[in-house]
Coordinates of C-alpha atoms in Angstrom, one line a residue:
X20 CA 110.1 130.6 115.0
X21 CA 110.6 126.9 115.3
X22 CA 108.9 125.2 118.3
X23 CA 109.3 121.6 119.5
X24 CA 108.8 120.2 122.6
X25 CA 107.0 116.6 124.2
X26 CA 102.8 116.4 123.5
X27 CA 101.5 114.8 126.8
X28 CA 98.1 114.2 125.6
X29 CA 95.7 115.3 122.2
X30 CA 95.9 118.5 120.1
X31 CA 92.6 119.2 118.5
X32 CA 92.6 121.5 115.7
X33 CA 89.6 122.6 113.5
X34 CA 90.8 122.7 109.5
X35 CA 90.0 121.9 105.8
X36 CA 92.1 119.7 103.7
X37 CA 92.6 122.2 100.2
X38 CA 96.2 122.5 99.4
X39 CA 98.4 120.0 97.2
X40 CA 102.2 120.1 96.0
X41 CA 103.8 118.0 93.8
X42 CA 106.8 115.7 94.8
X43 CA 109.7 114.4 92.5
X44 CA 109.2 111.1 90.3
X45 CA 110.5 108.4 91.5
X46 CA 112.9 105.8 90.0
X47 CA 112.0 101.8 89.0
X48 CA 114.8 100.2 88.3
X49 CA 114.3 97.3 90.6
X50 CA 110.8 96.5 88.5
X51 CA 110.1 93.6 86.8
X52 CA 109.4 93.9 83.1
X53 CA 107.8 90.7 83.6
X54 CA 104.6 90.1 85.1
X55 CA 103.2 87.1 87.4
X56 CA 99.9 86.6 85.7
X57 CA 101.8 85.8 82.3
X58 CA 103.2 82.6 84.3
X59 CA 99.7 82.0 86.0
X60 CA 98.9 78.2 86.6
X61 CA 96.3 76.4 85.2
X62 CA 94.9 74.4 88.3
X63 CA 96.0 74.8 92.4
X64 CA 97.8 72.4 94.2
X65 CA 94.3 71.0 95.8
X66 CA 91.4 71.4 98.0
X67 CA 88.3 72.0 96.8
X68 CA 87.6 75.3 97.3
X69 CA 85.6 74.9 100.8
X70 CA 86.1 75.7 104.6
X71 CA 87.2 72.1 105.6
X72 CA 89.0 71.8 101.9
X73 CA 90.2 74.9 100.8
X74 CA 91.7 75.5 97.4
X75 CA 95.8 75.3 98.2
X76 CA 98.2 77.6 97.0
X77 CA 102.4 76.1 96.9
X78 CA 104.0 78.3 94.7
X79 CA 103.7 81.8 93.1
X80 CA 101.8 80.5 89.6
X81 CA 99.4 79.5 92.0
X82 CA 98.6 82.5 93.7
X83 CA 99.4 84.5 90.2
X84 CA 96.1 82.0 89.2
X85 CA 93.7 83.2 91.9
X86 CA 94.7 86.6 90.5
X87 CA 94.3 85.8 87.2
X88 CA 91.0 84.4 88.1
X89 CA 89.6 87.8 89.7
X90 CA 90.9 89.7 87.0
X91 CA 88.7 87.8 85.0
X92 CA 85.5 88.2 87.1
X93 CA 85.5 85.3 89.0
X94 CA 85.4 86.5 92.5
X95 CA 85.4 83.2 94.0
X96 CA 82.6 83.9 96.7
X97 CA 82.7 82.0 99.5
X98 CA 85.5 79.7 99.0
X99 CA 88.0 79.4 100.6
X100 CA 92.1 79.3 100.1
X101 CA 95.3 78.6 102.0
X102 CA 99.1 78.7 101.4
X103 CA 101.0 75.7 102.3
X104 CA 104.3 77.0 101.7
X105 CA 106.1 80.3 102.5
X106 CA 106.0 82.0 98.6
X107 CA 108.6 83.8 97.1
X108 CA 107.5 86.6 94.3
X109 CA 110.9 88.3 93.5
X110 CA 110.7 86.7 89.9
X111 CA 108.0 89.1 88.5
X112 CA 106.0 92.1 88.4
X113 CA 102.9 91.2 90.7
X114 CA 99.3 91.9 89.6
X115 CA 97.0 92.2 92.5
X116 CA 94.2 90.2 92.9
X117 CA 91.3 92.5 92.2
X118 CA 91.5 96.2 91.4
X119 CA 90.4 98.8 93.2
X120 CA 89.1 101.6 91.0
X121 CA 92.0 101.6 88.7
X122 CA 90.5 100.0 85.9
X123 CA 87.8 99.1 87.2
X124 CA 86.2 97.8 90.6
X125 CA 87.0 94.0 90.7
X126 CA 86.7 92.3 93.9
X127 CA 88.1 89.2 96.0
X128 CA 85.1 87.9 97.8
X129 CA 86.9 85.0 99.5
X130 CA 88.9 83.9 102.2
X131 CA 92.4 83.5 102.5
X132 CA 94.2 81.5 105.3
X133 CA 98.1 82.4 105.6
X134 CA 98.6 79.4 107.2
X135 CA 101.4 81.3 109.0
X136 CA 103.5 81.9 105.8
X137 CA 105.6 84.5 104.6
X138 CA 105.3 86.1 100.7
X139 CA 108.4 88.2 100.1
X140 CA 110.2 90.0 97.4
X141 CA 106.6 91.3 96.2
X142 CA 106.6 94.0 93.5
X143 CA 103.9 96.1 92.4
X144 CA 103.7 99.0 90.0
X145 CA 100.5 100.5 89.3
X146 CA 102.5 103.2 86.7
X147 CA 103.0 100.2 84.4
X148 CA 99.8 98.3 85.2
X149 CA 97.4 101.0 86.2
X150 CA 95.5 99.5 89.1
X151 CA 95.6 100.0 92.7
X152 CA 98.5 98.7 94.9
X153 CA 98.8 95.9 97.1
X154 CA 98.6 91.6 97.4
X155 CA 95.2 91.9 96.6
X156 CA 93.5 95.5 95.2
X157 CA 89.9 95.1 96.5
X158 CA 88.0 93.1 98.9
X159 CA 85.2 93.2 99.1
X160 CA 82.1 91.5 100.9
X161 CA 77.9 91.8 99.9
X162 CA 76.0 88.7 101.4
X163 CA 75.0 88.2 104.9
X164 CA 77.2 84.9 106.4
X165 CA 79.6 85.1 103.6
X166 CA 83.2 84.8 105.0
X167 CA 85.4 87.4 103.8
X168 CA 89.0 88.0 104.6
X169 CA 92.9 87.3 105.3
X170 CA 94.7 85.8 108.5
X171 CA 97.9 84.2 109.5
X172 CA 99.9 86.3 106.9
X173 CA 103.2 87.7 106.8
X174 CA 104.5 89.7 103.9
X175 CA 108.2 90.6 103.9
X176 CA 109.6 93.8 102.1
X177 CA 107.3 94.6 99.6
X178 CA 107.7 97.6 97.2
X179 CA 105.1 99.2 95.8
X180 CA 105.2 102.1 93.1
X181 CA 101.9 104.7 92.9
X182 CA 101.9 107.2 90.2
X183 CA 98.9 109.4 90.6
X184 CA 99.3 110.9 87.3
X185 CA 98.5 107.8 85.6
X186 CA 94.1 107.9 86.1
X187 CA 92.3 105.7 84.0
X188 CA 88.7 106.8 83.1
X189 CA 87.4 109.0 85.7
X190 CA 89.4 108.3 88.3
X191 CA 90.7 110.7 90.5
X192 CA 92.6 109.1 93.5
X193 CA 95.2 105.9 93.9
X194 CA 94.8 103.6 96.3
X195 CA 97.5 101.3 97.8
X196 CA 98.0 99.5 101.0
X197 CA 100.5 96.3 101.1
X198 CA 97.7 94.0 102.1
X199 CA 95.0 95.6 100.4
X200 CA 94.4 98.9 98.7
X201 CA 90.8 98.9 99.6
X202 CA 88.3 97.1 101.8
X203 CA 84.3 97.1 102.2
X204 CA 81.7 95.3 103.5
X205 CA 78.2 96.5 102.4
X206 CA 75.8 98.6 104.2
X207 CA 74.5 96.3 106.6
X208 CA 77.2 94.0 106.8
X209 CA 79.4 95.7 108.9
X210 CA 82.4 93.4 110.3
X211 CA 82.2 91.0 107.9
X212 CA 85.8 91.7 106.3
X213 CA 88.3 90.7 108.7
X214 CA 91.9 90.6 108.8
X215 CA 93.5 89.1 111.8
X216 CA 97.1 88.0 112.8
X217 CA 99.0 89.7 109.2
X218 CA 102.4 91.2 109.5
X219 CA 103.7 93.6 106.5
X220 CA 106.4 95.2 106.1
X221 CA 108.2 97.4 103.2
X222 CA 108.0 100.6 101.2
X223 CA 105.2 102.6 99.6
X224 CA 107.0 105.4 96.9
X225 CA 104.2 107.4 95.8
X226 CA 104.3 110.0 92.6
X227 CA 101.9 113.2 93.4
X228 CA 100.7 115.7 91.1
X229 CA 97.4 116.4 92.8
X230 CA 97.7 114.9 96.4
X231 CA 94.3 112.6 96.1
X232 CA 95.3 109.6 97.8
X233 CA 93.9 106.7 100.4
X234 CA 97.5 105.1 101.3
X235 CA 98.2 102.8 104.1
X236 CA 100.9 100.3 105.3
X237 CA 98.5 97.5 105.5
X238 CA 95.0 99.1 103.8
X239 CA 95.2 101.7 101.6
X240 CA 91.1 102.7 102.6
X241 CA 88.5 100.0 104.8
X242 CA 84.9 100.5 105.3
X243 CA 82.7 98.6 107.7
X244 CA 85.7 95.6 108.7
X245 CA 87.3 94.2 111.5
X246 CA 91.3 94.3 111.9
X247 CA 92.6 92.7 115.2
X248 CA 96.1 91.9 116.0
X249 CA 98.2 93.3 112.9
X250 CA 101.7 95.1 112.8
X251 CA 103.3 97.4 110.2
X252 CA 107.3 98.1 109.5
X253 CA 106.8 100.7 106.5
X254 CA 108.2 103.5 104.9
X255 CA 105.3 105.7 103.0
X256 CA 106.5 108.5 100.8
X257 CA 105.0 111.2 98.7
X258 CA 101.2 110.7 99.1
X259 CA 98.5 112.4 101.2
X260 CA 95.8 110.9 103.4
X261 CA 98.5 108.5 104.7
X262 CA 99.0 106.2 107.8
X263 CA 101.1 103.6 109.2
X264 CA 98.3 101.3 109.2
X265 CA 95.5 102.6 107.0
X266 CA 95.4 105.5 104.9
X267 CA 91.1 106.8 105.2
X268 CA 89.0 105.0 108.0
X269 CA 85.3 104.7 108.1
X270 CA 83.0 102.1 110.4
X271 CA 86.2 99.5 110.7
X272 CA 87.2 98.5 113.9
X273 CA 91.0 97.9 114.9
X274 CA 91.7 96.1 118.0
X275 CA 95.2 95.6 119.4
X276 CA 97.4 96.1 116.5
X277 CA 100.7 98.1 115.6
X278 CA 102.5 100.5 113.2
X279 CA 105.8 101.4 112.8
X280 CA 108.2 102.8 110.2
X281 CA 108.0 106.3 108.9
X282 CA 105.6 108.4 106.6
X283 CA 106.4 111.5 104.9
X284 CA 104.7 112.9 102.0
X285 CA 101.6 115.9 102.2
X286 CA 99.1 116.4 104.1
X287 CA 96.3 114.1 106.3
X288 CA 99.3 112.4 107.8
X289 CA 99.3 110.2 110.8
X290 CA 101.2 107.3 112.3
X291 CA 98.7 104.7 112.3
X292 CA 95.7 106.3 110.1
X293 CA 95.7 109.6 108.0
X294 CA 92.1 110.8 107.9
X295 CA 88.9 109.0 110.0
X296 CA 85.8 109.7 108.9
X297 CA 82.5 108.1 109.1
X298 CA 81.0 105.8 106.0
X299 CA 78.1 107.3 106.3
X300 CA 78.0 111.6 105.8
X301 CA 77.7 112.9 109.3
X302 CA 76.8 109.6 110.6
X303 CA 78.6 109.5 114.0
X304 CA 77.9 105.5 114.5
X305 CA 79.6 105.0 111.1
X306 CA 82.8 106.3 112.9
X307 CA 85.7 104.0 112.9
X308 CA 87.1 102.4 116.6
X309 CA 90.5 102.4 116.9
X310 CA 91.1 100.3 120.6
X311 CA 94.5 99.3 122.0
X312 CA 96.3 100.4 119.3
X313 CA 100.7 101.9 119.1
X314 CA 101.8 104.3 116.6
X315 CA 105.5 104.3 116.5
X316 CA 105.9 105.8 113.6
X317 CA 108.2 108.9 112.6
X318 CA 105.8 111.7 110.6
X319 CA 106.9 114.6 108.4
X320 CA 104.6 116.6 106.0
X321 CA 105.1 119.3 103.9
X322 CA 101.5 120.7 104.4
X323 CA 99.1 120.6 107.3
X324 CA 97.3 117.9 109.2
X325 CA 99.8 115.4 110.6
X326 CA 100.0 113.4 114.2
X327 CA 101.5 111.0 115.8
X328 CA 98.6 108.2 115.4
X329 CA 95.9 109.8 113.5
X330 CA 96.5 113.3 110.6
X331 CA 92.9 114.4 110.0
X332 CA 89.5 113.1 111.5
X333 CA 86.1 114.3 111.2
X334 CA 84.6 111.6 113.4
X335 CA 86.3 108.6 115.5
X336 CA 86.6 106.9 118.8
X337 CA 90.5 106.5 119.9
X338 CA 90.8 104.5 122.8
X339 CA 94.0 102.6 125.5
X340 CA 95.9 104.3 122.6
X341 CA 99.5 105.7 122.3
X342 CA 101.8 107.1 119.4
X343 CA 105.7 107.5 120.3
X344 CA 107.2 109.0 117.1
X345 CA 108.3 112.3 115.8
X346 CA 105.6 114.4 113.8
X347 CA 107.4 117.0 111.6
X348 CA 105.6 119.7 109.7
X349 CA 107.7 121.8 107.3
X350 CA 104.9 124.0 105.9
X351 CA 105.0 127.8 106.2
X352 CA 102.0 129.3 104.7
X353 CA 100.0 128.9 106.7
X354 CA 99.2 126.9 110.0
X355 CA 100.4 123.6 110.2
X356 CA 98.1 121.8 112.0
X357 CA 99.9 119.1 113.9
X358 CA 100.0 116.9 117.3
X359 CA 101.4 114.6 119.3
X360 CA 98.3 112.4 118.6
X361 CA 95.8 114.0 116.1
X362 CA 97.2 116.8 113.7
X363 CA 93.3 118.6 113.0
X364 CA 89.5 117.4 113.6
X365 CA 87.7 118.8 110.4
X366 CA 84.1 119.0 111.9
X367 CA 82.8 119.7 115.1
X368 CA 85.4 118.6 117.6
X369 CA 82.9 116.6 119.7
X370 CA 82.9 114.3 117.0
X371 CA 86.0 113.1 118.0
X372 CA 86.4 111.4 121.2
X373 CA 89.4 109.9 123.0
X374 CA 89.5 107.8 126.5
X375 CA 92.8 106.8 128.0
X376 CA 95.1 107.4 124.8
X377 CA 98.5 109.1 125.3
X378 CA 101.2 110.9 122.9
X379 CA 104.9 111.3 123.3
X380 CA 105.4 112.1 120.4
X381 CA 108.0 115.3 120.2
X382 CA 106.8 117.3 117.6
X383 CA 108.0 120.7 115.5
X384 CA 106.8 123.0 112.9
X385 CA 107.4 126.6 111.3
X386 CA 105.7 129.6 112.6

């Protein structure tokens, strides 16, 4: 029997996250053979690399450098860049600037000032190149006072292509977020990655033979960060663990920020974050903080777990928070596990705790 009807409010459900289908392939026509760190230049357009004189970025070679440069293993630790001109990437393939377990763990440890500019027309496809997915792949902080981070930032219809079938060593997830795929700050440095004031918008086409993924329309996974006043316009398909703003939360606090678009893929589904956990195991002050935060995003999975702001969530604090769009679940094997707000709490539900959030979110689902 089909059921719909308006979610006033949370649905809590108790679950585990097993089951995984497989989605069609998707097509890359619009992909670059070309790639922007072949056209990488040799010096920026300035600054010296500090808070008062940061290194400045013009054009796309430029940016393609600071890539280059972290590929290389030159994190540039504490320094400092900004973009002085709104960037156009359209010409090339883009390779991200640092790689979150794809080939390897290489991190940006850096700041980057948007300066209020715009990068468009960016193209990534880890298929082809085998790393995580996003403008940068991993940032990443590990000293005490070091400044780590993006702000003032939009970026403008961005595609990314994820093909979990392509794993390189042991790996056994893909990452991908628009901004970045992942984010950590280590133990004991906790809100020392921020974001702040970044816009993204654009598509996420995900390939899934397993359904092991950390997806997101700004951050594909963060750990231990801030994220304050930040907006999303994305459409997510295929992939699991999967939300409108971040795909797998732990200890990161987001304050005043919105997602829209539309997700569908697997399970662990959620408008604005697809599974919140803690960063450390059953460590309920490693939760993430979600505060004043919209979901406006429309949600359909073909297994369980999927809500209107958040899919899965073993621990979390959800507070002055709302999600308004449609949460679908098409499975019919067994219970489908979904809400106007949460879809299922995998632990003990007290681990979970909302004040003042709202749902109106119509949902419907097989039975």
């Amino acid at each position: 029997m089909k059921k719909s009807g308006k979610f006033l409010g949370v649905l809590l459900a108790v679950c585990m996250v097993i089951t995984m289908n497989t989605v069609s392939a998707y097509t890359d026509s619009g992909v670059q053979d070309t790639k922007w760190d072949e056209y990488a230049a040799m010096e920026f357009a300035g600054g010296t690399g500090t808070k008062d004189d940061p290194y400045r970025i013009e054009k796309g070679e430029q940016l393609a450098k600071l890539a280059k440069d972290v590929s290389a293993g030159n994190t540039h630790k504490g320094e400092y860049f900004r973009l002085e001109k709104d960037i156009d990437l359209s010409a090339h393939r883009w390779i991200p600037i640092g790689d979150y377990g794809g080939i390897s763990y290489i991190s940006f440890e850096g700041f980057l000032d948007g300066n209020c500019k715009t990068i468009s027309g960016m193209v990534v496809d880890q298929s082809k190149d085998k790393q995580s997915a996003g403008l940068f792949g991993y940032i990443f902080n590990t000293t005490a006072g070091n400044e780590v981070g993006v702000k003032d930032l939009t970026i403008a219809n961005a595609a990314l292509y994820v093909d979990e079938s392509i794993m390189v060593g042991s790996a056994q997830y893909v990452s991908a977020g628009i901004l970045v795929a992942g984010s950590m700050a280590n133990p004991g440095y906790k809100g020392t990655v921020v974001f702040e004031n970044i816009s993204v918008s654009g598509t996420i086409t995900v390939k899934a033979t397993k359904g092991s993924h950390k997806i997101g329309g700004l951050i594909g996974e963060d750990n231990r960060g801030i994220v304050r006043k930040c907006a999303t316009d994305v459409t997510i398909t295929g992939a699991s663990n999967t939300g409108g703003m971040t795909g797998i939360s732990c200890d990161t606090r987001f304050e005043n920020c919105t997602a829209k678009g539309r997700i569908s893929g697997l399970w662990a589904l959620g408008g604005f974050v697809g599974y919140a956990s803690s960063s450390t195991m059953n460590d309920k002050t490693t939760e993430s903080t979600f505060v004043n935060c919209i979901a406006d995003v429309a949600v359909e999975a073909s297994d369980w777990n999927a809500g209107g702001f958040v899919g899965s969530a073993d621990f979390g604090m959800f507070k002055n928070s709302a999600s308004f769009g449609t949460v679908t679940s098409t499975v019919t094997e067994w219970e489908a596990r979904v809400g106007g707000f949460i879809g299922g709490a995998g632990k003990v539900n007290s681990n979970v705790n909302f004040v003042c959030c709202h749902s109106a979110s119509l949902v419907t689902y097989d039975e």
